[in-house]
Every structure is written in structure tokens, then in C-alpha cells.
Short mmCIF file of C-alpha atoms in Angstrom, two decimals:
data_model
loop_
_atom_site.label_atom_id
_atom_site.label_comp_id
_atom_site.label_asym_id
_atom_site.label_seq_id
_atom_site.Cartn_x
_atom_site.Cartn_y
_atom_site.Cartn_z
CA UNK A 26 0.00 0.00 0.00
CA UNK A 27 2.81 2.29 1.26
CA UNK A 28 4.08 2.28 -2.68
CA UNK A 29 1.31 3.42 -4.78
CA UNK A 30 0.96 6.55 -2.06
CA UNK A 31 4.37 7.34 -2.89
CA UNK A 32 4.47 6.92 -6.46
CA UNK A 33 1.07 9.07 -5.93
CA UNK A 34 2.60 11.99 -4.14
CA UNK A 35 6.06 11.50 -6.56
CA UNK A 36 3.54 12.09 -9.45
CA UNK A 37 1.88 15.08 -7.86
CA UNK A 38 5.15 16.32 -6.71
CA UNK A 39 6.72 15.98 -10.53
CA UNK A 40 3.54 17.72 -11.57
CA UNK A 41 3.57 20.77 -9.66
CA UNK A 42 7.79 21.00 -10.62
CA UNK A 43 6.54 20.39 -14.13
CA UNK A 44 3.45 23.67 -14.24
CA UNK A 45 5.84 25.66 -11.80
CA UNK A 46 8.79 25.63 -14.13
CA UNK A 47 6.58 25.91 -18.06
CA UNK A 48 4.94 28.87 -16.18
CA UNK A 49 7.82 30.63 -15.30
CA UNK A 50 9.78 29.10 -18.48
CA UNK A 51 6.65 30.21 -21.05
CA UNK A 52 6.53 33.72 -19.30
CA UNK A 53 10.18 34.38 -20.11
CA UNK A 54 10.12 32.72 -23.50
CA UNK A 55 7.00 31.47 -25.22
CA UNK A 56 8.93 29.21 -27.45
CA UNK A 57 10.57 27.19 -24.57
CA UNK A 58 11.23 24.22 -25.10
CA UNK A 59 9.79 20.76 -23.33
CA UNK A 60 13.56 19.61 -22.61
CA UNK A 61 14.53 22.99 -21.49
CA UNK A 62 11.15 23.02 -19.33
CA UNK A 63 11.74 19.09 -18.35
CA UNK A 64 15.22 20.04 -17.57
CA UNK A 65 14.00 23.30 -14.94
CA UNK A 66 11.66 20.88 -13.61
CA UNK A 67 14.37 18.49 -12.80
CA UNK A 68 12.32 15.36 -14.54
CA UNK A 69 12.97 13.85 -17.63
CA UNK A 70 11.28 14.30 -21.12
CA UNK A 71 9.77 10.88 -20.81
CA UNK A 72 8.70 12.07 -17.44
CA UNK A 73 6.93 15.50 -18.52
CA UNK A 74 5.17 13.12 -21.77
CA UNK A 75 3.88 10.56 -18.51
CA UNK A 76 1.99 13.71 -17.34
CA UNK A 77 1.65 16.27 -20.59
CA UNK A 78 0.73 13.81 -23.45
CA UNK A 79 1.78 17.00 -26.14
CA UNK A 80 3.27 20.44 -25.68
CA UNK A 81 -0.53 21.82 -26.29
CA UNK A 82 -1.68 19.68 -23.09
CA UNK A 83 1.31 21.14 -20.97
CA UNK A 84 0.46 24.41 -22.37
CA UNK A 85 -3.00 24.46 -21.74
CA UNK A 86 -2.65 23.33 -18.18
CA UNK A 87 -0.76 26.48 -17.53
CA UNK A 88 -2.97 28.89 -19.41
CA UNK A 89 -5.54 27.06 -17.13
CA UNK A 90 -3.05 27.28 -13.89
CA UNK A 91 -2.00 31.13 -14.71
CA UNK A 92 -5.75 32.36 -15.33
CA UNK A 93 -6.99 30.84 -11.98
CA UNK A 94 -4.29 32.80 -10.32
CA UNK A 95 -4.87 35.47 -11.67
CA UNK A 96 -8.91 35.66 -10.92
CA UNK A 97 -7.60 34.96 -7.58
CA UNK A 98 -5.95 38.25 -7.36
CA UNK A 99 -8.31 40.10 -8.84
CA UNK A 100 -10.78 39.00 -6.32
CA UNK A 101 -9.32 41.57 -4.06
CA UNK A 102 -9.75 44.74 -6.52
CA UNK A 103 -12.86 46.36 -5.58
CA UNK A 104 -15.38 46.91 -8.04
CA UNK A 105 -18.57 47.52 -5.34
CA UNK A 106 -18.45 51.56 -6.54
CA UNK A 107 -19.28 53.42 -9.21
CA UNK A 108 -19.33 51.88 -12.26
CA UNK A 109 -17.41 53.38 -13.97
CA UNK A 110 -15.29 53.99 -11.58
CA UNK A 111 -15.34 50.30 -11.27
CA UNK A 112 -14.39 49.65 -14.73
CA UNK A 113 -11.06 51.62 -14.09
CA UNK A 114 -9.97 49.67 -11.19
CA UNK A 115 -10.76 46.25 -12.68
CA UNK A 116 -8.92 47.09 -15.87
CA UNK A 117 -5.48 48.69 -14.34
CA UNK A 118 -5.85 45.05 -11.80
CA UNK A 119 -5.91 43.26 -14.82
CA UNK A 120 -3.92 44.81 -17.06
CA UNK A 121 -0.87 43.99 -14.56
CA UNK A 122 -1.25 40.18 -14.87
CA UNK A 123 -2.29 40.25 -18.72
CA UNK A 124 1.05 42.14 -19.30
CA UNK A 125 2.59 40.13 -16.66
CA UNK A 126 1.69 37.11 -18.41
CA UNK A 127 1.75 38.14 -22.14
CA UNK A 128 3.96 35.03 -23.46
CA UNK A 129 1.93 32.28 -21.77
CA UNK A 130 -1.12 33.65 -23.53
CA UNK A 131 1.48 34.16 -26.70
CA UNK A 132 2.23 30.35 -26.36
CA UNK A 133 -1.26 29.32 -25.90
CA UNK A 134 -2.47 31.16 -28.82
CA UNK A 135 0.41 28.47 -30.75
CA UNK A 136 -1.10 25.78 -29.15
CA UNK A 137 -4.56 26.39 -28.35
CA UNK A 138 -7.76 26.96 -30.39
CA UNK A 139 -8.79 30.39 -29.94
CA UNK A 140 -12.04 29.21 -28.25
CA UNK A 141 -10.19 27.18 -26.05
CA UNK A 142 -8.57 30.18 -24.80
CA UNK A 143 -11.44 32.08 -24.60
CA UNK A 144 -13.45 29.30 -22.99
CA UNK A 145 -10.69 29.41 -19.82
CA UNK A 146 -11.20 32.97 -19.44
CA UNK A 147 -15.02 32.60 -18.74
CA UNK A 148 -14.78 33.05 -14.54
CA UNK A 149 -12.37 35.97 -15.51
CA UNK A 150 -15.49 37.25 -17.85
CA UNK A 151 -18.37 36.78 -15.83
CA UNK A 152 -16.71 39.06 -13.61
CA UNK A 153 -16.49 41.77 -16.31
CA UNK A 154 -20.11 40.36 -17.13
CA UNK A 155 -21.70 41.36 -13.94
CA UNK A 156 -19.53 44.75 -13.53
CA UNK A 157 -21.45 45.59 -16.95
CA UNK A 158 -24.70 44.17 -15.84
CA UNK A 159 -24.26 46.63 -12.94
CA UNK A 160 -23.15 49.56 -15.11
CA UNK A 161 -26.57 49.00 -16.99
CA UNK A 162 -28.99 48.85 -14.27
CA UNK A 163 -27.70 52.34 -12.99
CA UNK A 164 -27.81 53.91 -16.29
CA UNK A 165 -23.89 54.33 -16.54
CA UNK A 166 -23.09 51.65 -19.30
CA UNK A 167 -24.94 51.20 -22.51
CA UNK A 168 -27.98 49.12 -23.27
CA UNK A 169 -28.04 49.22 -27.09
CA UNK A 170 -25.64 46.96 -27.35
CA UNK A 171 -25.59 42.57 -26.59
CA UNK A 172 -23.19 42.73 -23.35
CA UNK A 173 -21.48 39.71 -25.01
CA UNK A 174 -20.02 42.53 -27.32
CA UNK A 175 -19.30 44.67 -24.45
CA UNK A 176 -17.43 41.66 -23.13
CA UNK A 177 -16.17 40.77 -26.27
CA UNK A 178 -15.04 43.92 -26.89
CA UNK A 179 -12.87 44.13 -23.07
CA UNK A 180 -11.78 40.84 -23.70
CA UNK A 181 -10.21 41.57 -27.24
CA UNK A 182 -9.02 45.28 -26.57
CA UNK A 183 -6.99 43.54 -23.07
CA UNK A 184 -5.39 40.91 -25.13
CA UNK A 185 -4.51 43.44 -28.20
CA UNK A 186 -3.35 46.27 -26.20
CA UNK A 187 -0.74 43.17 -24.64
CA UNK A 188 0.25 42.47 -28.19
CA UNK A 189 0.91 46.13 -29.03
CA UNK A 190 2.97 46.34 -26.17
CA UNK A 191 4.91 43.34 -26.71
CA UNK A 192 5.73 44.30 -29.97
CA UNK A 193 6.84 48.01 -28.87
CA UNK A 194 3.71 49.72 -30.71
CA UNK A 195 2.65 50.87 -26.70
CA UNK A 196 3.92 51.83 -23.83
CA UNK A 197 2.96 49.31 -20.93
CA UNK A 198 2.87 51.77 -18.86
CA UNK A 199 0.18 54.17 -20.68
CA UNK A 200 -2.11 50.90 -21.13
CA UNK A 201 -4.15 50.61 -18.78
CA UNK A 202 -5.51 54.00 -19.08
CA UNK A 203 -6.09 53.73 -22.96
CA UNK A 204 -7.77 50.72 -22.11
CA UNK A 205 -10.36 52.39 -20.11
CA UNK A 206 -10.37 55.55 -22.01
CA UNK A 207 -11.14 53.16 -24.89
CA UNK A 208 -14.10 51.35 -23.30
CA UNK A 209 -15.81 53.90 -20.86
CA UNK A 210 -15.84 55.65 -24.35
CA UNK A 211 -17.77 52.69 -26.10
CA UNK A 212 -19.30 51.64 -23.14
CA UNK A 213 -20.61 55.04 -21.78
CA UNK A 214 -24.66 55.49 -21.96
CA UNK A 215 -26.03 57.88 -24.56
CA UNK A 216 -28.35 60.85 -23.09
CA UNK A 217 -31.70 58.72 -23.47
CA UNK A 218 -29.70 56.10 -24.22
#
């Protein structure tokens, strides 16, 4: 009995090496490769493949890994005010970890289907969701408009505004406020609106 508990907690143990070091590997360098990510992990290729069948499956398990943290965190931004106000705070909060994170999304987008990556920001999106649900109740936020395009729309100018400033065409700094220049812009309610 005593074996299979160990080979159990090996397993889980090899695991979390394996996630800890493609996360921190893919952030650096989305191109990294499974040796060089075996190798930080201190297993073996054949190792990694006995947990991560293909590069896709080890990189979706840490697109899934990174976006649960970083929900996590932005559980602690308060978005109970205005709006608006609201829509600031929640976009400089997660501005930080898309740009923190910008080459594990890079990597997944090599990887991943497009809806894939979409579908494992959904928890991330219902939060955006109900921050515009909010904003329409009180008259701030548009009504014209499906909110899945107002969600579409925060999801897609996040992720482009990261590729912008990846490639040099923004300032990562400056971001966050375009970003919510940008949408309190599309999102605002028109007089009688």
C-alpha cells in the first residue's frame, strides 16, 4: 500500500515541478522548449510526456493554472463603486497580470484553439459580465448593445493592447488607461440612451 501513495505523491510532486517551471519558463520565452522546461523541472522528457501527453496539453494546463491565479488576485480589486469607476480599477488590476503574463497567452495562442482560450477565461469574464450588468442597471453603461459585445469587446481590446505592447507599438505603462479611455468611451450610456 505504502508504494502506490508514494508513487502518488512523486507524481503530484513531478507535476507541480513540471506547471511551476513551463509557467515561469513560457513567461520568459513562449517558445521554450519541453527539454529545457523538463530540464528546470528536474524530470525527464519521458517524465513530462507521462503527465503532458503534447506540448498543447502542458500548455493548456498552464494557461488554465496562470488564469486561476490570476482571478484569484483580482478578487481583491474592488469593483462595489461606481461603475465606472469600477471599470477603471478592474482594468489597471488586470492589465498587470495580462502584461505580466503576455507570453503564456502568446504560447497558448500556438497551441490552443482560440475558443479554447477564450473558454478558460469565462470566470475571468463573468466578472467583467456582472460589472457591466451593474453599469446597466444604474444607467452608466450602454444598453443598445448585446453585453457579449461589451465583453467581447474588453476581452479583445486587453489581449490586443498586450500584443501592441509586446511588440513596442505601446507603452505598458500608458495601457491601462487607454484601455479604459477606450471602453468607458464605447461603453458610456447615450443621453436617453
Amino acid at each position: 500500500m505504502a508504494a502506490p501513495r508514494a508513487q502518488r505523491a512523486d507524481a503530484r510532486r513531478n507535476i507541480a515541478a513540471i506547471l511551476g517551471a513551463a509557467t515561469d519558463g513560457l513567461a520568459r520565452d513562449p517558445e521554450m522548449s519541453i527539454a529545457d522546461i523538463a530540464a528546470a523541472a528536474g524530470v525527464g522528457r519521458i517524465t513530462l510526456y507521462g503527465h503532458f501527453k503534447t506540448r498543447a496539453d502542458l500548455v493548456d494546463a498552464v494557461l488554465v493554472r496562470t488564469v486561476q491565479q490570476c482571478d484569484e488576485i483580482l478578487d481583491a480589486t474592488d469593483t462595489s463603486g461606481d461603475p465606472a469607476g469600477a471599470l477603471g480599477l478592474l482594468v489597471a488590476s488586470s492589465w498587470q497580470l495580462v502584461h505580466q503574463f503576455r507570453n503564456i497567452l502568446l504560447a497558448a495562442q500556438r497551441e490552443l484553439p482560440a475558443e479554447r482560450i477564450r473558454g478558460v477565461h469565462d470566470r475571468i469574464l463573468r466578472r467583467v459580465q456582472s460589472l457591466i450588468e451593474r453599469g446597466q442597471r444604474a444607467g452608466t453603461f450602454r444598453r443598445d448593445m448585446p453585453q457579449q459585445w461589451l465583453i467581447t469587446t474588453t476581452y479583445s481590446l486587453m489581449h490586443a493592447a498586450a500584443e501592441d505592447a509586446a511588440a513596442g507599438r505601446l507603452d505598458a505603462d500608458d495601457a491601462a488607461g487607454l484601455i479604459t479611455a477606450t471602453l468607458l468611451a464605447a461603453f458610456t450610456a447615450h443621453q436617453g440612451g
